[in-house]
Amino acid sequence: MYLLTGVLQLSLLFSFVVDVTSSQCRCLYGQPCWPSQSEFSSLQNQLSQPLIHPVPPASPCYPLSHPSGNCTDAQTNQFDGNWRSNQSGSMQSPNFETFIFDNGSISACYMNTTLGVPCGQGSVPNVGIDARSVEDIQAAVKFSVKNNLRLAVKNTGHDYLGRSTARGSFMIWTHHLKNITYNSTFVPEGAPPTELYKAITLGAGVQWHEAYDAAQAQGRALVGGMSVGGSVGAAGGWVLGGGHSALAPSYGLGVDNVIELKIVTSTGEYLTANSHSHSDLFWALRGGGGGTYGIVTEVTYRTHPSMPLTALYFVANSTNNDTFRTLFTEFVRIHPNLSDSGFSGYAFVSSNGIQIFYIGLNVTQAQANKTIDPFFSFAQNLTSEGLNIATALTVPYPSFYSWYTSTSSIGQQVGSSDELASRLVSRDVIERNHRGIADAVLSLNSSGWLLVAGGAVAQVDPDSTGLNPAWRKALVHVLWGTGWQEGTPFSEIEQLRAVVARSLTRVSELAGSSAYFNEASMFEPNPMNTFFGSHYSKLKAIKNVYDPADLFVVTEGVGSEDWDASLNCRR
Ligand SMILES: Cc1cc2nc3c(=O)[nH]c(=O)nc-3n(C[C@H](O)[C@H](O)[C@H](O)COP(=O)(O)OP(=O)(O)OC[C@H]3O[C@@H](n4cnc5c(N)ncnc54)[C@H](O)[C@@H]3O)c2cc1C
Ligand SMILES: *[C@@H]1O[C@H](CO)[C@@H](O)[C@H](O)[C@H]1NC(C)=O
Ligand SMILES: *[C@@H]1O[C@H](CO)[C@@H](O)[C@H](O)[C@H]1NC(C)=O
Ligand SMILES: *[C@@H]1O[C@H](CO)[C@@H](O)[C@H](O)[C@H]1NC(C)=O
Ligand SMILES: *[C@@H]1O[C@H](CO)[C@@H](O)[C@H](O)[C@H]1NC(C)=O
Ligand SMILES: *[C@@H]1O[C@H](CO)[C@@H](O)[C@H](O)[C@H]1NC(C)=O
Ligand SMILES: *[C@@H]1O[C@H](CO)[C@@H](O)[C@H](O)[C@H]1NC(C)=O
Ligand SMILES: *[C@@H]1O[C@H](CO)[C@@H](O)[C@H](O)[C@H]1NC(C)=O
Ligand SMILES: *[C@@H]1O[C@H](CO)[C@@H](O)[C@H](O)[C@H]1NC(C)=O
Ligand SMILES: *[C@@H]1O[C@H](CO)[C@@H](O)[C@H](O)[C@H]1NC(C)=O
Ligand SMILES: *[C@@H]1O[C@H](CO)[C@@H](O)[C@H](O)[C@H]1NC(C)=O
Ligand SMILES: *[C@@H]1O[C@H](CO)[C@@H](O)[C@H](O)[C@H]1NC(C)=O
Ligand SMILES: *[C@@H]1O[C@H](CO)[C@@H](O)[C@H](O)[C@H]1NC(C)=O
């Protein structure tokens, strides 16, 4: 160094500085480093589809700045998950389409035009690719690494922590990777020919309603998600983060049903991950989270025989809080028994009312009645103390598919702002302190009580996948959160966030601090422990092997602690 001439020293110093800044922070849209037209043209030459320029879904309502589209259509369909996922620029929760500057001002494009706010791009990426092939993804990944771009990998946009979008980013949109193949004699790559599965392979853009239809056509059942319209992705963030289902207590979580995945990594390699090939990556992909190891192009799942079930519906409320509390406390108390008796499903709880949608797979109606009748009688007794029971019955169905299609209104509508918090509640805690848990849940005023663990989920070796081992001890996933109207100022949003943060502390005191990666708070004090537990260091080591460029970084994901809050600059 000391021997170099001044000019050389200067140029070395200059290149050193450039290197440091370029690797320290991502290059964002609008910055001088952003790729030129000609660089985008050479990317375009490698793609099967035109580059896309995502816009917020409300942009048709702003004809002066965004002169195309149909505002009536946008306003009419804004709460439809399939309409939203059809658009590259739309998230399911529109708050993630917005961007809050450090000074508290908000860039957004509101459906509510009477607010008089101009349509801003917010956190919607500016340019992206509409991926239809492995080659499209390889080209886009190499382009992102070469230009040091902030990358958003987007499938349906359901992510509850906004992980599938980022302001100023470049997007790889997987929505149109729709291939579905059923194979009754599937053999994983590298496996002996005797290792056969009745399997279904889903392209990364397939959504649950499509996957369920395809499995049903073969008389098979799949462990999958539940939402109005079935719009959640079946082979993206859902499974990479865990994947819960009403069928999980019978067959394990989404991750437990994966046989094989195919993935493009940040080096542009296209790999097969299964228990015979890249088994470390296979381990990490099953629970290590979406947007973290690479871009999964397809997932192969086990299928299961289609089996009859008995559904349990119960809807009640009371103007007397104590009466309702007595009922809910009893409901919590019987959970170990409900689980052992084969029940699973979803309940929605307010401070004085509940709606229960449970199923018992392969449970006859007579068996189901025997399990639940004592609870129904308990509730019946409370009617003299002001409990209103709207529904209390069991109904047999020939298959999960028939239940799913006739109960498709379960769960919340999308299209409203949403920030969540959640905790996994272990069976042990419920057995020891069902009263405490019941009171904590009631104090949330409005929450989801999901009996999606226990049973088969608890029987899987916790170390056989990268998933948070807390799932194996859990019985119930409790989730709640906050939301606000469009146009709400940041100061009010902060107050709402503070309420959620306090409730999270309260629930954690009883339930501990483990949570489900896909449905949780963006403000976890110790996300690595909360989402990954003792698997964290191994997950991180595997990420370092397969993503040496550190291209894939998402909120509270593996490796994200090396980045600042914006995830644009290294710490
Ligand atoms: C209405 C609703 C219902 C839900 N129901 C359930 C449920 O029943 N069970 C459950 O477990 N969860 C459920 N969820 C949560 C769901 O698991 C998460 O929202 C999950 O992130 C959705 O994944 P996605 O691929 O559809 O969405 P996206 O938001 O597009 O992606 C989610 C994350 O995965 C990454 N990602 C997406 N595709 C890929 C890919 N091919 N390769 C690598 N990374 C990828 C993205 O970068 C992002 O980080 C629900 C969510 C909503 C909004
Ligand atoms: C706009 O959308 C609405 C609702 O979907 C539809 O009824 C109408 O025909 C559309 N208008 C145009 C001009 O396409
Ligand atoms: C989404 O797009 C698909 C394919 O173009 C179309 O069939 C479907 O009707 C669309 N869904 C909604 C709700 O717009
Ligand atoms: C806040 O910051 C943004 C981005 O720097 C800027 O465009 C906006 O004018 C600022 N708003 C106020 C009220 O200062
Ligand atoms: C739109 O915003 C206006 C002004 O704040 C408010 O009065 C109105 O209720 C909002 N409409 C909807 C549909 O949210
Ligand atoms: C989807 O299936 C078609 C027909 O088999 C095949 O040509 C194509 O390569 C597949 N696409 C992907 C992304 O696997
Ligand atoms: C099913 O898998 C077997 C074994 O891998 C393979 O030989 C066969 O071609 C596959 N069939 C289909 C329809 O993909
Ligand atoms: C019942 O609980 C709700 C929510 O906690 C509270 O607002 C209300 O005042 C309570 N009602 C009575 C009669 O205690
Ligand atoms: C279904 O239930 C019957 C009767 O209890 C039992 O014999 C059978 O093993 C169960 N099948 C499965 C796949 O769980
Ligand atoms: C669950 O409770 C019911 C009714 O109290 C009882 O008949 C049944 O044996 C219990 N089942 C299990 C698996 O504990
Ligand atoms: C219902 O009330 C009756 C009379 O008080 C009592 O004998 C019975 O045990 C109660 N049943 C339940 C399930 O609590
Ligand atoms: C409570 O239940 C009664 C009777 O089923 C129903 O009419 C009423 O709308 C419910 N109230 C609330 C706040 O859900
Ligand atoms: C089970 O209970 C339902 C009401 O929830 C009743 O209609 C049905 O006859 C009962 N079936 C059996 C087999 O006990």
XYZ file of C-alpha atoms in Angstrom, residues 137-460:
324
model
C -36.164 -16.230 -11.920
C -32.486 -17.003 -12.463
C -32.096 -13.930 -14.682
C -33.881 -11.690 -12.170
C -31.910 -13.011 -9.210
C -28.574 -12.442 -10.971
C -29.705 -8.954 -11.990
C -30.654 -8.166 -8.379
C -27.313 -9.350 -6.998
C -25.276 -7.597 -9.697
C -27.070 -4.300 -9.072
C -27.304 -4.737 -5.308
C -31.060 -4.175 -5.387
C -33.498 -4.487 -2.528
C -35.511 -7.492 -3.620
C -39.159 -8.244 -2.854
C -40.283 -11.812 -3.508
C -44.025 -11.686 -3.854
C -46.552 -14.446 -4.250
C -50.062 -13.520 -3.018
C -49.155 -10.616 -0.752
C -50.807 -12.212 2.291
C -47.823 -11.710 4.538
C -48.945 -10.169 7.837
C -45.572 -8.498 8.391
C -45.438 -6.980 4.910
C -42.508 -9.168 3.886
C -43.547 -9.449 0.240
C -43.128 -5.768 -0.587
C -40.601 -2.986 0.032
C -40.335 0.652 -0.926
C -37.956 1.249 -3.821
C -37.447 -2.469 -4.397
C -37.356 -4.736 -7.412
C -40.008 -7.463 -7.400
C -40.018 -11.097 -8.420
C -43.695 -11.985 -8.698
C -44.388 -15.727 -8.541
C -48.184 -15.557 -8.935
C -48.295 -17.048 -12.431
C -46.279 -20.193 -11.603
C -49.508 -22.185 -11.623
C -48.445 -25.736 -12.612
C -50.087 -28.553 -10.667
C -49.127 -32.227 -11.148
C -50.511 -35.185 -9.249
C -48.329 -38.301 -9.223
C -49.448 -41.481 -7.471
C -45.939 -42.962 -7.798
C -43.746 -39.975 -7.024
C -40.119 -40.773 -6.223
C -38.005 -37.935 -4.768
C -34.815 -37.133 -6.682
C -31.998 -39.323 -5.397
C -34.320 -41.664 -3.519
C -34.429 -45.437 -4.040
C -37.210 -46.398 -6.489
C -39.111 -48.016 -3.640
C -39.634 -44.669 -1.880
C -43.023 -43.912 -3.392
C -45.544 -41.253 -2.515
C -48.993 -40.268 -3.684
C -47.842 -36.699 -4.146
C -48.891 -33.403 -5.626
C -46.420 -30.863 -6.992
C -47.522 -27.239 -6.860
C -45.889 -24.326 -8.680
C -44.958 -21.435 -6.392
C -47.972 -19.353 -7.488
C -50.658 -21.957 -6.793
C -53.243 -20.850 -4.206
C -55.108 -23.073 -1.771
C -58.434 -23.002 -3.620
C -56.645 -24.310 -6.725
C -54.649 -26.922 -4.822
C -57.725 -28.198 -2.970
C -59.669 -28.508 -6.224
C -56.804 -30.463 -7.822
C -56.451 -32.840 -4.868
C -60.209 -33.360 -4.704
C -60.221 -34.332 -8.381
C -57.907 -37.216 -7.392
C -60.001 -38.102 -4.324
C -57.122 -36.972 -2.083
C -56.831 -34.438 0.741
C -54.104 -31.884 1.445
C -52.936 -30.165 4.608
C -53.557 -26.526 3.705
C -54.586 -23.087 4.851
C -58.005 -21.589 5.373
C -59.188 -18.208 4.196
C -62.183 -16.686 2.498
C -61.825 -17.659 -1.172
C -58.757 -19.835 -0.510
C -56.409 -17.137 -1.771
C -53.404 -17.893 0.476
C -50.420 -19.289 -1.450
C -50.011 -23.074 -1.217
C -46.292 -23.207 -2.074
C -44.779 -19.928 -0.875
C -44.568 -18.177 2.475
C -47.281 -20.330 4.052
C -45.260 -23.540 3.985
C -41.814 -21.965 4.363
C -42.946 -20.424 7.654
C -44.717 -23.540 8.963
C -48.180 -23.761 7.434
C -51.003 -24.416 9.864
C -54.215 -26.129 8.967
C -57.307 -27.680 10.520
C -55.805 -30.945 9.244
C -52.437 -30.365 10.936
C -53.446 -32.142 14.180
C -54.207 -35.191 12.001
C -51.263 -35.111 9.573
C -48.735 -32.552 10.791
C -48.134 -28.974 9.687
C -47.428 -27.895 6.118
C -43.678 -28.359 6.684
C -44.248 -31.934 7.869
C -45.979 -32.793 4.600
C -43.279 -31.559 2.219
C -41.421 -34.251 0.287
C -39.339 -32.045 -1.975
C -38.788 -28.412 -2.975
C -37.073 -26.807 -5.948
C -35.368 -23.496 -5.456
C -33.305 -20.811 -7.211
C -30.647 -19.447 -4.860
C -28.906 -16.075 -4.968
C -26.020 -17.601 -6.931
C -28.562 -18.373 -9.676
C -28.318 -22.116 -9.084
C -31.445 -24.243 -9.421
C -31.442 -26.908 -6.709
C -33.587 -29.778 -5.566
C -33.945 -30.002 -1.803
C -35.223 -33.188 -0.206
C -33.988 -35.683 2.351
C -31.488 -37.108 -0.190
C -30.291 -33.932 -1.880
C -29.226 -30.685 -0.142
C -30.790 -32.062 3.014
C -29.474 -29.121 5.075
C -31.358 -26.687 2.846
C -34.383 -28.994 2.937
C -34.287 -28.817 6.735
C -34.004 -25.022 6.764
C -36.700 -24.387 4.159
C -39.216 -26.193 6.344
C -39.776 -23.453 8.901
C -36.910 -21.035 8.263
C -39.345 -18.629 6.621
C -40.232 -17.222 3.194
C -37.982 -14.784 1.365
C -34.890 -16.039 3.218
C -33.080 -18.901 1.433
C -33.960 -18.296 -2.198
C -36.980 -18.490 -4.449
C -38.862 -21.737 -4.257
C -40.262 -22.612 -7.664
C -42.310 -25.659 -6.652
C -43.226 -27.772 -3.652
C -44.179 -31.457 -3.613
C -46.537 -32.518 -0.826
C -47.812 -35.819 0.483
C -51.519 -36.269 -0.111
C -53.884 -38.124 2.198
C -56.973 -40.211 1.703
C -60.171 -38.229 1.687
C -61.920 -38.972 4.990
C -65.246 -38.083 6.564
C -65.367 -35.664 9.461
C -67.774 -34.223 11.986
C -67.921 -30.451 12.242
C -68.754 -28.651 15.436
C -70.431 -25.259 15.264
C -71.034 -23.165 18.329
C -71.966 -19.482 18.455
C -72.884 -17.682 21.675
C -72.587 -14.375 23.488
C -73.745 -12.668 26.630
C -74.290 -9.146 27.861
C -73.050 -10.459 31.187
C -69.250 -10.575 31.026
C -68.974 -12.968 33.960
C -71.298 -15.458 32.323
C -69.306 -15.395 29.142
C -66.074 -15.671 31.075
C -67.375 -18.807 32.804
C -68.199 -20.317 29.437
C -64.887 -19.452 27.808
C -62.901 -20.690 30.793
C -64.639 -24.057 30.482
C -63.903 -24.105 26.738
C -60.198 -23.564 27.405
C -60.219 -26.184 30.169
C -61.475 -28.956 27.900
C -58.864 -28.380 25.190
C -56.533 -31.233 26.070
C -59.561 -33.507 25.856
C -60.789 -31.924 22.590
C -57.345 -32.449 21.119
C -57.116 -36.070 22.293
C -60.605 -36.675 20.932
C -59.462 -35.613 17.444
C -60.753 -32.046 17.224
C -59.072 -29.094 15.552
C -60.090 -25.797 13.988
C -60.762 -22.147 14.502
C -62.553 -20.018 17.091
C -63.047 -16.257 17.188
C -63.417 -14.704 20.597
C -64.483 -11.263 21.798
C -64.865 -10.095 25.379
C -68.434 -11.429 25.428
C -68.936 -13.735 22.482
C -67.486 -16.682 20.594
C -67.811 -18.452 17.258
C -66.372 -21.961 17.034
C -65.678 -23.829 13.791
C -64.029 -27.113 14.786
C -63.765 -30.434 13.031
C -63.033 -33.961 14.110
C -61.461 -35.785 11.174
C -62.437 -39.449 11.072
C -64.606 -38.817 14.130
C -68.183 -40.103 13.847
C -71.010 -37.822 14.832
C -71.847 -40.109 17.758
C -68.238 -39.868 19.019
C -68.211 -36.119 18.468
C -71.444 -35.691 20.404
C -70.059 -37.738 23.262
C -67.065 -35.435 23.483
C -68.881 -32.141 23.133
C -72.266 -32.741 24.767
C -70.945 -31.988 28.275
C -69.788 -28.575 27.005
C -73.097 -27.952 25.263
C -74.917 -28.775 28.544
C -72.574 -26.518 30.456
C -73.468 -23.717 28.021
C -77.160 -24.567 28.198
C -77.014 -24.182 31.980
C -75.586 -20.695 31.548
C -78.584 -19.480 29.556
C -80.302 -18.816 32.892
C -77.440 -16.422 33.612
C -77.739 -14.515 30.364
C -75.889 -16.619 27.814
C -77.416 -16.425 24.313
C -76.697 -19.531 22.283
C -77.284 -18.995 18.572
C -75.813 -22.286 17.366
C -74.705 -25.480 19.107
C -74.545 -28.488 16.852
C -72.473 -31.147 15.178
C -72.752 -31.858 11.452
C -71.211 -34.778 9.539
C -69.413 -34.135 6.235
C -68.141 -36.706 3.740
C -64.731 -34.975 3.362
C -62.560 -32.043 4.388
C -63.201 -30.584 0.938
C -66.982 -30.593 1.448
C -66.573 -28.941 4.854
C -64.109 -26.377 3.466
C -66.365 -25.440 0.559
C -69.460 -25.126 2.741
C -67.706 -23.183 5.511
C -65.624 -20.919 3.322
C -66.583 -17.817 5.271
C -64.283 -18.746 8.164
C -61.803 -16.084 9.083
C -61.476 -12.446 8.486
C -61.927 -10.473 5.325
C -58.841 -8.995 3.757
C -58.458 -5.471 2.399
C -58.347 -3.622 5.718
C -55.222 -2.550 7.548
C -53.927 -5.153 9.929
C -51.012 -5.511 12.312
C -50.857 -8.688 14.349
C -49.461 -10.141 17.505
C -49.528 -13.813 18.425
C -48.402 -16.480 20.838
C -48.204 -20.244 20.677
C -49.835 -21.602 23.826
C -48.460 -24.929 24.981
C -50.602 -27.797 26.148
C -48.715 -27.726 29.393
C -49.689 -24.103 30.117
C -53.343 -24.827 29.330
C -53.323 -27.816 31.664
C -51.688 -25.821 34.452
C -53.478 -22.497 34.091
C -56.568 -22.581 31.915
C -58.126 -19.755 33.953
C -55.175 -17.443 33.447
C -55.072 -18.159 29.722
C -58.840 -17.620 29.398
C -58.649 -14.258 31.172
C -55.675 -13.142 29.102
C -57.457 -14.012 25.862
C -60.664 -12.250 26.934
C -58.668 -9.138 27.800
C -57.611 -8.895 24.139
C -61.247 -8.014 23.250
C -60.968 -9.691 19.871
C -58.757 -12.617 18.983
C -58.402 -15.804 17.019
C -58.078 -19.049 18.989
C -56.693 -21.648 16.606
C -56.537 -25.290 17.637
C -54.075 -26.196 14.874
C -51.348 -27.925 16.894
C -51.212 -30.933 19.185
C -51.948 -34.431 17.862
C -49.728 -35.277 14.894
C -47.942 -31.900 15.138
C -46.685 -32.871 18.582
C -45.555 -36.332 17.465
C -43.005 -35.079 14.923
